[in-house]
Amino acid sequence: MKFRFPFFNTTTGVVLLSLLIVFFFSTCENNSSETDLGLVENATPASEVPHDVTASDTAYPQVTLTQLAKFAWKEFIALNHPADPNHRGQAAAGSTFGDTSGDAMVWETYWHRVEMFPYNQNPVNDNGKAKITGKPDYKYDPAAFTFKGSYSGSGTGDSTLWNNLDENNELNVDEMFSHEVSDENRILYEAKMNEDGFNYILAKQLYKSATRDQYLNETKKPANLAKYANKCNVTANDILCLPCGTDSGGEGNIEIKAAWKKLNHGEDKSRYYTNQVIHYQSVGGERKYMVEEYGLIGLHIIHKTVNFPSYVFATFEHIDNDTAQLAYIDEITQNNRGSGDTAGDTVLNVKRVHAIPSDVESVNSSMQGSSPVKGTVFENYKLVGVQAYPIDFSKLDSGNSSEVATYYLANLAIESNQELQTFRGLKSAQDDDKNNMYYNGDINMGGCMGCHGVGQISGSDFNFLIKNGPFTAPEVVGDQGTISLRNINTYADVQAMFNDYVKLNGIGINGSPHKAFWNTLSYNDFINGNVPNVGIKICTCGDSEKSAIVQILKGSYDGIGEMPFGGPYFPDEQVEKFAKWIDDGCPEK
């Protein structure tokens, strides 16, 4: 492990690290006034999430980065009103921004990914609509994890808290820490969606894998992307098109990604929005859940609107993130993005690659210094940037620092490592120059929009929750993985080994470039061919030490971290049984 930067220790507490809301940016200047544009940020009540950027129904109207930043703050303020106890995802009547004495903020009561895509593909609902009352019900596969009897702590654990931190890495690219590289200091994540989005999922029955796949396969066809991508209100059969927000209509689809940390290094807790959270840890080799107070450090919000049907992305962070001694452990090697990061390396004291645009900083200063933000805990959060306009890399003005920072929009607590802070193309840096989004043709978009664009060209309308569900198990810190050890005598045993592991450990295999390739490859293709969409020869029958798949499962393959990315990893004993099958010549029967 390489330690490249000085790293300092401190002391105690738990905090939500960053608040990320991502909006796309404009490279155009606009001389119209905000009044002329009918910007909804001037009219919408503070407790109501603005449905769109302007009052017009024009797609991609010319608005400035300053105007988009004000819109982002308007969303941030609305989403951080106290939640209505009788209607999830809405502000309580008469509530005041900055009042943190209640149970949760509006966004915290959105529907968690496992509520929408549970293991049994049967989400809790109210006659085909989102159930707007009551607490959340997190249903994982009982064979992988059950809350009953799994609480680690004093008293009785509450498994119905609003914040369920069941993700422990950054998009399977790296593991993130605050102050110290240890399980106690892991930054943890959760993903949610609003009522409009969940109602669409229920109406189309996208929680059923077979139905979802039918929609994805039809929507991603080139002819259909050309016809329906970046559109609203598409009614064509089997085309996936999430609802758009409009000033005169509904809220549209909104998704949230939140990052939290424990405040245990002497942080001033009064400077953070904190709440009780559920998180998961391996205790004595068993999967347990814990309930503790954590602090918010990042909130990522994406919002599909009529003005911006390829979504508005905005990202907020805690103002102390730049000095919080953040660190990460790389899961993959990405040398050609300039970092020298290698799988297994630890990088300390993470720095922001692209400075926050001055127009955004100006809006931050104005909002933090005035009502209703000034004097509340939320004055300690800042907008990092906003994306709203797709742009191809070939048209990026590399000499315009504001445009470059917006193109590569990233949150320091959610997209921390070099690959994510400089993301464009596809997932691997080796694919930097590949197109990842459709916008009047194939383009290579960067940052948050580019990342979600990979979901768009996969047929999911920029939505990874739909693409990757169901979610069968939480990601457990320190987990060694759950599997019933099996002898490997045939290729069918190999397939069963991988399928069992994916199911019991909640591995998001649908989001990987190769997917469950062992199910689609014939025996001959598996022993003689390459991993689909990766290009690595799978195995060398008769020599497990030279077989890439064994090396990858052990974490010894050059340039790729141990698989599955982010863990939990295969037990050594199971890998050895698999290796013996290869050493024996890969017998088919």
Coordinates of C-alpha atoms in Angstrom, one line a residue:
M1 CA 0.0 0.0 0.0
K2 CA 1.4 3.4 -1.0
F3 CA 0.8 6.5 1.3
R4 CA 1.3 9.5 -0.9
F5 CA 0.2 12.4 1.3
P6 CA 0.6 13.4 4.9
F7 CA -2.3 12.2 7.0
F8 CA -3.2 13.4 10.4
N9 CA -5.3 12.0 13.1
T10 CA -7.9 13.8 15.3
T11 CA -10.8 12.5 17.7
T12 CA -14.8 11.9 18.1
G13 CA -18.5 12.1 16.7
V14 CA -20.7 11.2 13.7
V15 CA -21.7 13.5 10.7
L16 CA -23.3 13.5 7.2
L17 CA -20.4 14.4 5.0
S18 CA -21.8 15.9 1.9
L19 CA -24.9 16.9 0.2
L20 CA -24.8 16.5 -3.6
I21 CA -27.3 17.9 -6.0
V22 CA -26.1 17.8 -9.6
F23 CA -27.4 20.1 -12.4
F24 CA -26.1 20.5 -16.0
F25 CA -24.4 23.7 -17.1
S26 CA -24.8 26.1 -20.0
T27 CA -21.9 27.2 -22.2
C28 CA -24.2 29.9 -23.5
E29 CA -24.5 33.4 -22.1
N30 CA -28.0 34.8 -21.9
N31 CA -28.9 38.5 -21.7
S32 CA -32.5 37.8 -20.6
S33 CA -33.4 38.8 -17.1
E34 CA -34.6 36.2 -14.6
T35 CA -38.0 37.9 -14.7
D36 CA -38.2 37.5 -18.5
L37 CA -37.2 33.8 -18.2
G38 CA -39.9 33.2 -15.6
L39 CA -37.4 31.4 -13.3
V40 CA -39.5 29.4 -10.9
E41 CA -36.9 30.0 -8.2
N42 CA -38.4 33.5 -7.9
A43 CA -41.9 32.2 -7.3
T44 CA -42.0 28.8 -5.8
P45 CA -42.7 28.6 -2.0
A46 CA -39.6 27.8 -0.1
S47 CA -41.0 24.5 1.2
E48 CA -42.0 23.3 -2.3
V49 CA -39.4 21.7 -4.6
P50 CA -39.4 23.7 -7.8
H51 CA -40.7 21.5 -10.7
D52 CA -38.6 23.1 -13.4
V53 CA -36.0 25.8 -14.0
T54 CA -38.3 28.2 -15.9
A55 CA -42.1 28.6 -16.4
S56 CA -41.8 27.8 -20.1
D57 CA -42.1 24.3 -21.6
T58 CA -39.0 24.8 -23.8
A59 CA -36.4 22.1 -23.8
Y60 CA -32.9 23.4 -23.0
P61 CA -33.7 27.1 -22.7
Q62 CA -30.7 29.4 -22.4
V63 CA -30.0 30.1 -18.7
T64 CA -26.8 31.0 -17.1
L65 CA -24.7 29.0 -14.6
T66 CA -25.6 31.7 -11.9
Q67 CA -29.3 31.1 -12.6
L68 CA -28.9 27.3 -12.4
A69 CA -27.0 27.7 -9.1
K70 CA -29.9 29.7 -7.7
F71 CA -32.3 27.0 -8.8
A72 CA -30.1 24.3 -7.1
W73 CA -30.1 26.2 -3.9
K74 CA -33.9 26.5 -4.2
E75 CA -34.1 22.7 -4.4
F76 CA -31.7 22.3 -1.5
I77 CA -33.8 24.6 0.7
A78 CA -37.0 22.8 -0.1
L79 CA -35.6 19.3 0.4
N80 CA -34.2 20.3 3.8
H81 CA -37.5 21.4 5.2
P82 CA -39.0 19.2 8.0
A83 CA -40.9 16.3 6.5
D84 CA -44.7 15.9 6.7
P85 CA -45.2 12.9 9.2
N86 CA -48.3 11.9 7.2
H87 CA -47.0 12.2 3.6
R88 CA -43.5 11.0 2.7
G89 CA -41.5 13.3 0.4
Q90 CA -43.4 16.4 1.3
A91 CA -42.7 19.3 3.7
A92 CA -44.8 19.6 6.9
A93 CA -47.4 22.3 6.7
G94 CA -46.1 25.5 8.3
S95 CA -42.6 24.1 8.7
T96 CA -39.5 26.3 8.8
F97 CA -36.3 25.8 6.9
G98 CA -33.4 25.1 9.4
D99 CA -35.6 23.4 12.0
T100 CA -33.9 20.1 12.6
S101 CA -35.9 19.1 15.7
G102 CA -38.1 16.7 13.8
D103 CA -37.8 13.1 12.6
A104 CA -36.4 13.8 9.1
M105 CA -36.0 16.3 6.3
V106 CA -38.1 15.9 3.1
W107 CA -35.5 14.1 1.1
E108 CA -34.8 11.6 3.9
T109 CA -38.4 10.3 3.5
Y110 CA -38.0 9.5 -0.2
W111 CA -38.1 5.8 -1.0
H112 CA -34.9 3.9 -0.5
R113 CA -33.6 1.7 -3.3
V114 CA -34.4 -1.5 -1.5
E115 CA -38.0 -0.3 -0.9
M116 CA -38.5 0.0 -4.6
F117 CA -36.5 -3.0 -5.7
P118 CA -36.7 -5.6 -2.9
Y119 CA -35.3 -9.1 -3.3
N120 CA -38.8 -10.6 -3.8
Q121 CA -39.7 -8.1 -6.5
N122 CA -42.8 -7.2 -4.6
P123 CA -42.4 -3.7 -3.1
V124 CA -44.8 -2.4 -0.5
N125 CA -47.4 -0.2 -2.2
D126 CA -50.9 1.2 -1.8
N127 CA -53.0 -0.1 -4.7
G128 CA -50.3 0.4 -7.2
K129 CA -49.1 3.7 -5.8
A130 CA -46.3 4.7 -3.4
K131 CA -47.4 4.2 0.2
I132 CA -47.1 7.7 1.5
T133 CA -47.7 6.9 5.2
G134 CA -45.7 4.9 7.7
K135 CA -42.0 4.1 8.1
P136 CA -39.8 2.4 5.5
D137 CA -39.7 -1.4 5.2
Y138 CA -36.2 -2.6 4.0
K139 CA -36.7 -6.1 2.6
Y140 CA -33.4 -8.0 1.8
D141 CA -33.2 -11.6 0.9
P142 CA -33.4 -13.5 4.3
A143 CA -30.7 -15.9 3.1
A144 CA -28.3 -12.9 2.8
F145 CA -29.4 -10.7 5.7
T146 CA -32.3 -10.4 8.1
F147 CA -32.8 -7.6 10.7
K148 CA -34.2 -10.0 13.2
G149 CA -31.5 -11.0 15.7
S150 CA -28.9 -9.0 13.9
Y151 CA -28.7 -5.8 15.9
S152 CA -25.3 -5.0 17.4
G153 CA -25.6 -2.4 20.2
S154 CA -27.4 -1.7 23.5
G155 CA -31.1 -1.8 23.6
T156 CA -33.3 -2.7 20.7
G157 CA -32.2 -1.6 17.2
D158 CA -34.7 0.3 15.1
S159 CA -34.7 -1.1 11.5
T160 CA -37.2 1.4 10.2
L161 CA -35.1 4.6 10.4
W162 CA -35.2 6.9 7.4
N163 CA -31.5 6.6 6.6
N164 CA -30.4 3.2 5.6
L165 CA -26.7 3.4 4.6
D166 CA -26.4 0.1 2.7
E167 CA -23.6 1.2 0.3
N168 CA -20.0 1.3 1.5
N169 CA -18.0 2.3 -1.6
E170 CA -18.0 4.8 -4.5
L171 CA -19.5 3.1 -7.5
N172 CA -17.3 0.1 -7.0
V173 CA -14.3 2.2 -7.8
D174 CA -12.9 3.0 -4.4
E175 CA -13.6 2.9 -0.7
M176 CA -13.8 6.2 1.1
F177 CA -12.7 7.3 4.6
S178 CA -12.5 10.4 6.8
H179 CA -9.4 11.1 8.9
E180 CA -8.3 7.5 9.2
V181 CA -8.3 4.5 6.9
S182 CA -10.3 2.1 9.1
D183 CA -13.7 0.5 9.2
E184 CA -14.8 2.9 11.9
N185 CA -14.1 5.8 9.6
R186 CA -15.8 4.6 6.4
I187 CA -17.9 7.1 4.5
L188 CA -21.3 5.4 3.8
Y189 CA -24.0 6.1 1.2
E190 CA -27.7 5.7 0.4
A191 CA -29.8 6.2 -2.7
K192 CA -33.5 7.2 -2.8
M193 CA -36.2 8.4 -5.2
N194 CA -39.2 10.6 -4.9
E195 CA -42.9 9.8 -5.2
D196 CA -43.3 10.6 -8.9
G197 CA -40.4 8.3 -9.8
F198 CA -41.6 5.4 -7.6
N199 CA -45.1 5.7 -9.0
Y200 CA -43.7 5.3 -12.5
I201 CA -41.8 2.2 -11.4
L202 CA -44.9 0.7 -9.9
A203 CA -47.1 1.5 -12.9
K204 CA -44.7 -0.1 -15.3
Q205 CA -43.8 -2.9 -12.9
L206 CA -40.1 -2.2 -13.3
Y207 CA -39.4 -3.9 -10.0
K208 CA -39.8 -7.2 -11.8
S209 CA -36.5 -8.1 -13.4
A210 CA -38.0 -9.6 -16.5
T211 CA -40.3 -6.6 -17.2
R212 CA -37.4 -4.2 -16.5
D213 CA -35.1 -6.0 -18.9
Q214 CA -37.8 -5.9 -21.6
Y215 CA -38.0 -2.1 -21.2
L216 CA -34.2 -1.7 -21.2
N217 CA -33.6 -3.8 -24.2
E218 CA -36.2 -2.0 -26.3
T219 CA -35.3 1.5 -25.1
K220 CA -31.5 1.1 -25.8
K221 CA -32.0 0.2 -29.4
P222 CA -30.2 2.9 -31.5
A223 CA -33.4 3.8 -33.4
N224 CA -35.3 4.3 -30.2
L225 CA -32.6 6.3 -28.5
A226 CA -32.6 8.6 -31.6
K227 CA -36.4 8.9 -31.3
Y228 CA -37.1 9.0 -27.6
A229 CA -33.9 10.0 -25.7
N230 CA -34.1 13.2 -23.7
K231 CA -37.9 13.4 -24.1
C232 CA -40.9 13.7 -21.8
N233 CA -44.2 12.0 -21.8
V234 CA -43.3 9.1 -24.1
T235 CA -46.1 6.7 -24.3
A236 CA -44.7 4.2 -26.8
N237 CA -44.9 0.6 -25.7
D238 CA -41.8 -0.8 -23.8
I239 CA -40.0 2.6 -23.9
L240 CA -38.7 3.6 -20.5
C241 CA -39.2 7.4 -20.0
L242 CA -39.4 8.7 -16.4
P243 CA -41.7 11.6 -15.6
C244 CA -40.5 15.2 -16.2
G245 CA -41.2 18.0 -13.8
T246 CA -43.0 21.0 -15.2
D247 CA -43.9 24.4 -13.7
S248 CA -47.6 23.8 -14.5
G249 CA -47.6 20.1 -13.5
G250 CA -45.9 17.4 -11.5
E251 CA -42.6 17.4 -9.7
G252 CA -40.9 14.9 -12.1
N253 CA -38.4 12.2 -11.2
I254 CA -35.9 13.2 -8.5
E255 CA -33.1 10.9 -7.2
I256 CA -30.9 11.4 -4.2
K257 CA -27.4 10.1 -3.3
A258 CA -26.3 11.0 0.2
A259 CA -23.0 10.6 1.9
W260 CA -22.6 10.4 5.7
K261 CA -19.7 10.0 8.1
K262 CA -19.2 9.4 11.8
L263 CA -18.2 12.5 13.7
N264 CA -15.5 11.0 15.8
H265 CA -12.5 13.2 15.3
G266 CA -13.4 16.3 17.3
E267 CA -15.7 17.9 14.7
D268 CA -18.1 20.5 16.0
K269 CA -21.3 18.6 15.6
S270 CA -23.4 21.8 15.6
R271 CA -21.9 22.6 12.2
Y272 CA -23.4 19.4 10.6
Y273 CA -26.8 18.1 9.9
T274 CA -27.0 14.9 11.9
N275 CA -29.5 12.1 12.2
Q276 CA -29.7 8.5 13.4
V277 CA -28.8 6.0 10.7
I278 CA -28.7 2.3 10.1
H279 CA -25.3 0.9 8.9
Y280 CA -23.9 -2.6 8.6
Q281 CA -20.7 -4.2 9.9
S282 CA -19.3 -7.7 10.2
V283 CA -19.0 -8.6 13.9
G284 CA -17.3 -11.9 14.8
G285 CA -17.8 -13.0 11.2
E286 CA -21.6 -12.3 11.3
R287 CA -23.5 -9.6 9.5
K288 CA -24.9 -7.1 11.9
Y289 CA -26.7 -3.7 11.7
M290 CA -26.0 -0.8 14.0
V291 CA -27.8 2.4 14.8
E292 CA -25.7 5.5 15.4
E293 CA -25.7 9.3 14.8
Y294 CA -23.9 10.3 11.6
G295 CA -23.3 13.6 9.9
L296 CA -24.3 14.5 6.4
I297 CA -21.4 15.5 4.2
G298 CA -22.8 15.1 0.6
L299 CA -26.1 15.1 -1.2
H300 CA -26.5 14.4 -4.9
I301 CA -29.8 15.3 -6.5
I302 CA -30.8 14.7 -10.1
H303 CA -34.1 16.0 -11.4
K304 CA -35.7 15.3 -14.8
T305 CA -37.6 18.3 -16.0
V306 CA -39.3 19.5 -19.2
N307 CA -36.6 22.2 -19.6
F308 CA -33.9 19.6 -19.0
P309 CA -35.1 16.1 -19.9
S310 CA -31.5 14.8 -19.6
Y311 CA -31.8 15.9 -16.0
V312 CA -30.5 18.8 -13.9
F313 CA -27.6 17.7 -11.7
A314 CA -26.5 19.6 -8.7
T315 CA -24.1 18.7 -5.9
F316 CA -23.7 20.0 -2.4
E317 CA -21.0 19.3 0.2
H318 CA -20.2 20.2 3.7
I319 CA -17.8 23.2 3.7
D320 CA -15.2 21.3 5.8
N321 CA -14.8 18.5 3.2
D322 CA -11.8 20.3 1.7
T323 CA -9.9 20.1 5.0
A324 CA -11.4 16.9 6.5
Q325 CA -8.5 14.7 5.5
L326 CA -10.6 12.5 3.2
A327 CA -8.9 9.4 1.9
Y328 CA -9.7 6.5 -0.4
I329 CA -8.4 3.0 -1.3
D330 CA -8.5 2.4 -5.1
E331 CA -10.3 -0.7 -6.3
I332 CA -9.0 -0.4 -9.9
T333 CA -5.9 0.9 -11.7
Q334 CA -6.4 4.1 -13.8
N335 CA -2.9 5.3 -14.6
N336 CA -3.8 7.1 -17.9
R337 CA -6.0 9.6 -16.1
G338 CA -2.8 11.1 -14.6
S339 CA -3.2 9.9 -11.1
G340 CA -0.9 6.9 -11.0
D341 CA -3.6 5.3 -8.9
T342 CA -3.2 1.5 -8.7
A343 CA -5.6 -1.0 -7.3
G344 CA -5.0 -1.4 -3.6
D345 CA -3.3 2.0 -3.2
T346 CA -4.3 4.3 -0.4
V347 CA -4.5 8.0 -1.3
L348 CA -4.6 10.4 1.7
N349 CA -5.6 14.0 2.1
V350 CA -7.7 14.0 -1.1
K351 CA -7.8 17.3 -3.0
R352 CA -10.3 18.7 -5.5
V353 CA -9.1 18.4 -9.1
H354 CA -11.3 21.3 -10.5
A355 CA -12.0 24.4 -8.5
I356 CA -15.6 25.4 -7.9
P357 CA -16.6 27.9 -10.6
S358 CA -16.6 31.5 -9.4
D359 CA -20.2 32.1 -10.5
V360 CA -21.2 29.2 -8.2
E361 CA -19.0 30.5 -5.3
S362 CA -20.7 33.9 -5.7
V363 CA -24.2 32.4 -5.3
N364 CA -22.9 30.3 -2.4
S365 CA -21.7 33.4 -0.5
S366 CA -25.0 35.2 -1.2
M367 CA -27.2 32.2 0.0
Q368 CA -25.0 31.4 3.0
G369 CA -25.0 35.0 4.1
S370 CA -28.8 35.7 3.9
S371 CA -32.2 34.4 5.0
P372 CA -33.3 31.7 5.1
V373 CA -29.9 29.9 5.1
K374 CA -27.9 32.2 7.4
G375 CA -28.0 31.1 11.0
T376 CA -29.0 27.5 10.3
V377 CA -26.9 24.4 10.2
F378 CA -27.2 24.5 6.4
E379 CA -25.1 27.6 6.1
N380 CA -22.2 25.1 6.5
Y381 CA -23.0 23.5 3.1
K382 CA -22.1 24.7 -0.3
L383 CA -23.0 24.0 -3.9
V384 CA -20.1 22.5 -5.8
G385 CA -21.6 22.9 -9.3
V386 CA -24.6 22.4 -11.6
Q387 CA -24.9 20.6 -14.9
A388 CA -27.9 21.0 -17.2
Y389 CA -26.6 21.0 -20.8
P390 CA -25.0 18.0 -22.5
I391 CA -21.8 18.7 -24.3
D392 CA -19.4 16.5 -26.2
F393 CA -15.8 16.4 -25.1
S394 CA -14.6 17.6 -28.5
K395 CA -16.5 20.9 -28.0
L396 CA -15.2 21.5 -24.5
D397 CA -13.3 24.8 -24.1
S398 CA -10.2 23.5 -22.2
G399 CA -9.1 27.1 -21.5
N400 CA -12.4 27.9 -19.7
S401 CA -11.9 26.7 -16.1
S402 CA -15.6 27.2 -15.2
E403 CA -16.7 25.1 -18.2
V404 CA -14.2 22.4 -17.5
A405 CA -15.1 22.2 -13.8
T406 CA -18.8 21.9 -14.8
Y407 CA -18.1 19.3 -17.5
Y408 CA -16.3 17.2 -14.9
L409 CA -18.7 17.9 -12.0
A410 CA -17.8 15.8 -9.0
N411 CA -18.4 15.8 -5.3
L412 CA -15.3 15.3 -3.1
A413 CA -17.1 12.9 -0.8
I414 CA -19.0 10.9 -3.4
E415 CA -16.7 11.0 -6.5
S416 CA -13.3 11.3 -4.8
N417 CA -10.7 9.4 -6.7
Q418 CA -8.9 10.6 -9.9
E419 CA -11.1 8.5 -12.2
L420 CA -14.3 9.9 -10.8
Q421 CA -13.1 13.5 -10.6
T422 CA -12.1 13.4 -14.2
F423 CA -14.7 11.0 -15.5
R424 CA -15.7 10.9 -19.2
G425 CA -16.3 8.1 -21.6
L426 CA -17.2 4.7 -20.0
K427 CA -16.3 3.3 -16.6
S428 CA -12.7 2.4 -17.3
A429 CA -10.1 5.1 -18.1
Q430 CA -9.1 3.0 -21.0
D431 CA -12.5 3.9 -22.5
D432 CA -12.2 7.7 -22.1
D433 CA -12.8 8.4 -25.7
K434 CA -15.9 6.2 -26.1
N435 CA -19.3 7.9 -26.3
N436 CA -21.5 7.4 -23.2
M437 CA -24.7 9.4 -23.9
Y438 CA -27.1 10.2 -26.7
Y439 CA -27.9 13.9 -27.4
N440 CA -28.6 14.6 -31.1
G441 CA -26.2 11.8 -31.8
D442 CA -23.7 9.9 -29.7
I443 CA -21.6 12.2 -27.4
N444 CA -18.9 11.8 -24.8
M445 CA -20.2 13.7 -21.7
G446 CA -18.2 14.1 -18.5
G447 CA -19.0 14.2 -14.8
C448 CA -22.3 13.2 -13.2
M449 CA -24.3 13.5 -16.4
G450 CA -21.7 11.4 -18.3
C451 CA -21.8 8.7 -15.7
H452 CA -25.6 8.6 -15.7
G453 CA -25.5 8.8 -19.5
V454 CA -24.1 5.2 -19.4
G455 CA -27.4 4.3 -17.8
Q456 CA -29.2 6.2 -20.6
I457 CA -27.6 4.3 -23.4
S458 CA -28.3 1.1 -21.5
G459 CA -32.0 1.9 -21.7
S460 CA -32.7 3.1 -18.1
D461 CA -33.2 6.9 -18.8
F462 CA -30.1 7.8 -16.7
N463 CA -31.4 5.7 -13.8
F464 CA -29.0 3.2 -12.2
L465 CA -31.5 2.1 -9.5
I466 CA -33.8 0.7 -12.2
K467 CA -30.9 -0.8 -14.1
N468 CA -29.2 -2.5 -11.1
G469 CA -32.2 -3.7 -9.0
P470 CA -33.2 -5.8 -7.2
F471 CA -31.0 -5.2 -4.1
T472 CA -30.8 -8.5 -2.2
A473 CA -28.4 -7.5 0.6
P474 CA -26.8 -4.5 2.2
E475 CA -23.1 -3.9 1.7
V476 CA -21.5 -4.8 5.0
V477 CA -18.2 -3.2 6.2
G478 CA -15.6 -5.9 7.0
D479 CA -17.8 -8.6 5.4
Q480 CA -16.0 -11.7 4.2
G481 CA -18.9 -12.8 2.1
T482 CA -21.6 -15.4 2.5
I483 CA -21.6 -18.6 0.5
S484 CA -22.3 -22.3 1.1
L485 CA -19.0 -23.8 0.1
R486 CA -19.3 -26.2 -2.8
N487 CA -17.0 -28.6 -4.7
I488 CA -16.5 -27.6 -8.3
N489 CA -16.7 -30.7 -10.6
T490 CA -18.4 -29.3 -13.7
Y491 CA -19.1 -26.0 -15.5
A492 CA -22.6 -26.1 -14.0
D493 CA -21.0 -26.0 -10.6
V494 CA -19.0 -23.0 -11.6
Q495 CA -22.2 -21.2 -12.7
A496 CA -24.0 -22.1 -9.5
M497 CA -21.0 -20.9 -7.4
F498 CA -21.1 -17.4 -9.0
N499 CA -24.9 -17.2 -9.0
D500 CA -25.2 -18.1 -5.3
Y501 CA -22.6 -15.6 -4.4
V502 CA -24.2 -12.8 -6.4
K503 CA -27.6 -13.5 -4.8
L504 CA -26.5 -14.0 -1.2
N505 CA -24.2 -10.9 -1.1
G506 CA -26.3 -8.4 -3.0
I507 CA -23.7 -8.0 -5.8
G508 CA -24.9 -5.4 -8.3
I509 CA -23.9 -7.5 -11.3
N510 CA -26.3 -5.8 -13.7
G511 CA -24.3 -2.6 -13.4
S512 CA -21.0 -4.3 -14.5
P513 CA -19.8 -4.2 -18.1
H514 CA -19.7 -8.0 -18.3
K515 CA -22.9 -8.8 -16.3
A516 CA -23.4 -12.4 -15.3
F517 CA -21.3 -13.7 -18.3
W518 CA -21.0 -17.2 -16.8
N519 CA -24.7 -17.6 -17.5
T520 CA -24.5 -16.4 -21.1
L521 CA -21.3 -18.1 -22.2
S522 CA -21.2 -21.7 -23.3
Y523 CA -18.7 -24.1 -21.6
N524 CA -16.4 -23.8 -24.6
D525 CA -16.6 -20.0 -24.7
F526 CA -15.9 -19.8 -20.9
I527 CA -12.7 -22.0 -21.1
N528 CA -11.4 -20.5 -24.3
G529 CA -12.8 -17.0 -24.6
N530 CA -12.6 -13.6 -23.0
V531 CA -14.7 -11.8 -20.4
P532 CA -17.4 -9.9 -22.5
N533 CA -16.8 -6.2 -22.9
V534 CA -13.6 -6.5 -21.0
G535 CA -11.3 -8.5 -23.3
I536 CA -9.4 -10.5 -20.7
K537 CA -9.0 -14.2 -21.4
I538 CA -11.0 -15.9 -18.7
C539 CA -8.9 -18.9 -17.8
T540 CA -6.1 -21.3 -18.8
C541 CA -7.3 -24.8 -18.2
G542 CA -4.6 -26.9 -16.4
D543 CA -3.0 -23.9 -14.8
S544 CA -5.0 -21.8 -12.3
E545 CA -2.0 -19.6 -11.5
K546 CA -2.1 -18.3 -15.0
S547 CA -5.9 -18.0 -15.1
A548 CA -7.1 -14.4 -15.0
I549 CA -10.3 -15.2 -13.3
V550 CA -8.5 -16.9 -10.4
Q551 CA -6.1 -14.0 -10.1
I552 CA -8.9 -11.5 -10.1
L553 CA -10.8 -13.4 -7.4
K554 CA -7.6 -13.4 -5.3
G555 CA -6.8 -9.7 -6.0
S556 CA -3.5 -10.5 -7.7
Y557 CA -4.3 -9.6 -11.3
D558 CA -2.3 -6.6 -12.5
G559 CA -4.5 -3.5 -13.0
I560 CA -7.7 -4.8 -11.5
G561 CA -8.6 -5.0 -7.9
E562 CA -10.0 -8.0 -6.1
M563 CA -13.5 -8.9 -7.4
P564 CA -16.3 -8.3 -6.8
F565 CA -15.4 -4.6 -6.7
G566 CA -15.9 -3.2 -3.2
G567 CA -16.5 -6.7 -1.8
P568 CA -17.5 -8.8 -0.1
Y569 CA -14.9 -11.1 -1.6
F570 CA -15.0 -14.9 -2.2
P571 CA -13.7 -16.9 0.7
D572 CA -10.2 -18.3 0.0
E573 CA -11.4 -21.9 0.5
Q574 CA -14.0 -21.4 -2.3
V575 CA -11.5 -19.9 -4.7
E576 CA -9.2 -22.8 -4.1
K577 CA -11.9 -25.3 -5.0
F578 CA -12.5 -23.3 -8.2
A579 CA -8.8 -23.2 -8.9
K580 CA -8.6 -27.0 -8.5
W581 CA -11.2 -27.4 -11.2
I582 CA -9.1 -25.4 -13.5
D583 CA -5.9 -27.3 -12.6
D584 CA -7.7 -30.5 -13.3
G585 CA -8.3 -29.3 -16.9
C586 CA -11.8 -27.7 -16.5
P587 CA -13.8 -31.0 -16.8
E588 CA -17.3 -30.4 -18.2
K589 CA -18.8 -33.4 -16.5

